[in-house]
Amino acid sequence: MASDGARKQFWKRGSSKVPGSIQHVYGAQHPPFDPLVHGTLLTATPKVPTTPVKATRASTFQEFESSTSDAWDAGEDDDELLAMAAESLNTAVVMETAHRVLRNHSQRQGRPRPPGAPEPSAEPSVDPSAAPGGDLRLVKSISESHASCPEGSASDAAPLQRSQSLPHAATVALGGAPEPSALSTSALSEREASRLDKFKHLLAGPNTDLEELRKLSWSGIPKPVRAITWKLLSGYLPANVDRRPATLQRKQKEYFAFIDHYYDSRNDEVHQDTYRQIHIDIPRMSPEALILQPKVTEIFERILFIWAIRHPASGYVQGINDLVTPFFVVFICEYIDDEDADSADISRVPEDVLRNVEADTYWCMSRLLDGIQDNYTFAQPGIQMKVKLLEELVSRIDEQVHRHLGQHEVRYLQFTFRWMNNLLTRELPLRCTVRLWDTYQSEPEGFANFHLYVCAAFLVRWRKEILEERDFQRREDEVTDHLTATRPRLKVW
């Protein structure tokens, strides 16, 4: 799930000398309050009735992780694929069968045998279904569609696994069939088309069943319907189809009324610090090819400033700016053909379309922040509470990692503050963030509670590297040097 960049940044503690790290400034209006300086975690931690860490036994998380580790690729109808993948293929039998098919096909066509095929024999053809472990059905997985199989190395190639829960399986190209990559892509396309049809059927009804939509979205949302699905799951659009156009028109009109009423005050003395911080932070965001376009910068400045003015309890806080990008990219994809929306030329998008995308982004981001606003109020009690819950969760699911961190005086707040503050948007590529948010949107309080399990999964995923590490300060310095070399344009936060 995480990229190499995420791995390299894994142990960065948010040091003030790290480009792109989060300075402990909790709002343009608030004085700095650093929990690491002014004391430990809040002692009066409010009880959360829906806390995700109440496990009945120590193995709960492992069972949860094992049962959902293929969620990034598998759909709800993939039980058959999982069963197929669980069967080991006998490579010798499979290759013998493949050569026989190639030979028989060549003989029927009157062509010479393919190079490398065995000599003809009077032995009857082997029935693939009768071969032990010889299930020749292909495992249709996303990861395999990207794996290349060089010519002549079919027996040696080890296709990428769909997840840790699936064993290695050999993919064999039978005679007269396309290359393995083409087969896998075709199978993947069929599967994607089937999932897309399910979404379209669900969305086409007069009243969308939001509970069913959440279940279907948990394993990922197809790109053509992602924008409308996000708007529904966030509560921005009503389930009733007939009410949606009027709702969109009303909310877009309301947003631009805020612009007309508030935006000119950005240079007033009372608001100029807020606007200045937003103006400074936006060019530091990623992806740079998108953010540095003047129209995008203007849109983001308006969205963040209006939100800050209308939410004085927190105001603008560094980190909120990163939560705009996923919504903007998903919604702009409704109107552009570019494969990579994070580098699309926004200047080619009509002005009325940009206005609609801007308003939709504002309202959906506001819905997200409504559920985690205590992350950004003074002293950020929401983040402190979540860090404490994560520490308790890790102590239950992997006591060895938890103890190792304690022995080396690595405090959870040092490396998970940014995970909570930015919801991992700085640790993951944008495409992974969007995919992760598919699941967050489908989970009740996904951005608050389910996010803890994702952070815990990071620690479990790299537990080997964590346990081997003895000098975390050295690792932090290495990450700092790497980021300084690769992103010299960024100022230190």
Short mmCIF file of N, CA and C in Angstrom, two decimals, residues 2 9 78 135 139 142 218 224 247 307 322 354 366 383 404 416 418 432 487:
data_model
loop_
_atom_site.label_atom_id
_atom_site.label_comp_id
_atom_site.label_asym_id
_atom_site.label_seq_id
_atom_site.Cartn_x
_atom_site.Cartn_y
_atom_site.Cartn_z
N ALA A 2 1.98 1.23 0.70
CA ALA A 2 2.83 2.40 0.77
C ALA A 2 3.90 2.35 -0.30
N GLN A 9 10.25 7.86 4.37
CA GLN A 9 9.83 8.88 5.31
C GLN A 9 9.24 8.28 6.58
N ASP A 78 -15.01 -11.94 -5.33
CA ASP A 78 -13.75 -12.58 -5.72
C ASP A 78 -13.45 -13.84 -4.93
N ASP A 135 -4.68 -26.95 -11.91
CA ASP A 135 -5.71 -26.00 -12.30
C ASP A 135 -5.09 -24.93 -13.16
N VAL A 139 -5.10 -16.72 -12.40
CA VAL A 139 -5.49 -15.88 -11.28
C VAL A 139 -5.58 -14.46 -11.79
N ILE A 142 -4.88 -7.62 -9.97
CA ILE A 142 -4.37 -6.33 -10.44
C ILE A 142 -2.86 -6.37 -10.55
N TRP A 218 -16.04 -0.29 -0.41
CA TRP A 218 -14.96 -0.61 0.52
C TRP A 218 -13.73 -1.17 -0.22
N PRO A 224 -14.71 6.06 -13.21
CA PRO A 224 -15.82 6.79 -13.83
C PRO A 224 -16.93 7.19 -12.86
N THR A 247 -29.84 20.38 -5.36
CA THR A 247 -28.90 20.47 -4.24
C THR A 247 -27.55 21.01 -4.71
N TRP A 307 -13.03 28.39 4.47
CA TRP A 307 -13.24 27.39 5.54
C TRP A 307 -12.72 27.94 6.87
N ASP A 322 -3.50 19.95 2.83
CA ASP A 322 -3.27 18.71 2.10
C ASP A 322 -4.56 17.91 1.88
N LEU A 354 -14.72 24.67 -13.60
CA LEU A 354 -13.84 24.90 -12.46
C LEU A 354 -14.63 25.44 -11.26
N SER A 366 -15.23 20.11 3.80
CA SER A 366 -15.87 20.56 5.05
C SER A 366 -16.53 19.39 5.77
N ILE A 383 -5.74 14.86 17.83
CA ILE A 383 -4.54 14.14 17.41
C ILE A 383 -3.89 13.47 18.61
N HIS A 404 10.09 -2.34 21.61
CA HIS A 404 11.32 -1.88 20.95
C HIS A 404 11.35 -0.36 20.83
N THR A 416 4.05 9.84 14.53
CA THR A 416 2.68 9.68 14.04
C THR A 416 1.91 10.99 14.03
N ARG A 418 2.29 13.60 12.17
CA ARG A 418 1.97 13.96 10.79
C ARG A 418 1.01 12.96 10.16
N CYS A 432 -2.58 6.47 -4.33
CA CYS A 432 -2.83 5.59 -3.18
C CYS A 432 -3.72 6.28 -2.15
N ARG A 487 14.30 17.57 -2.77
CA ARG A 487 13.32 18.65 -2.81
C ARG A 487 13.93 19.94 -2.28
#
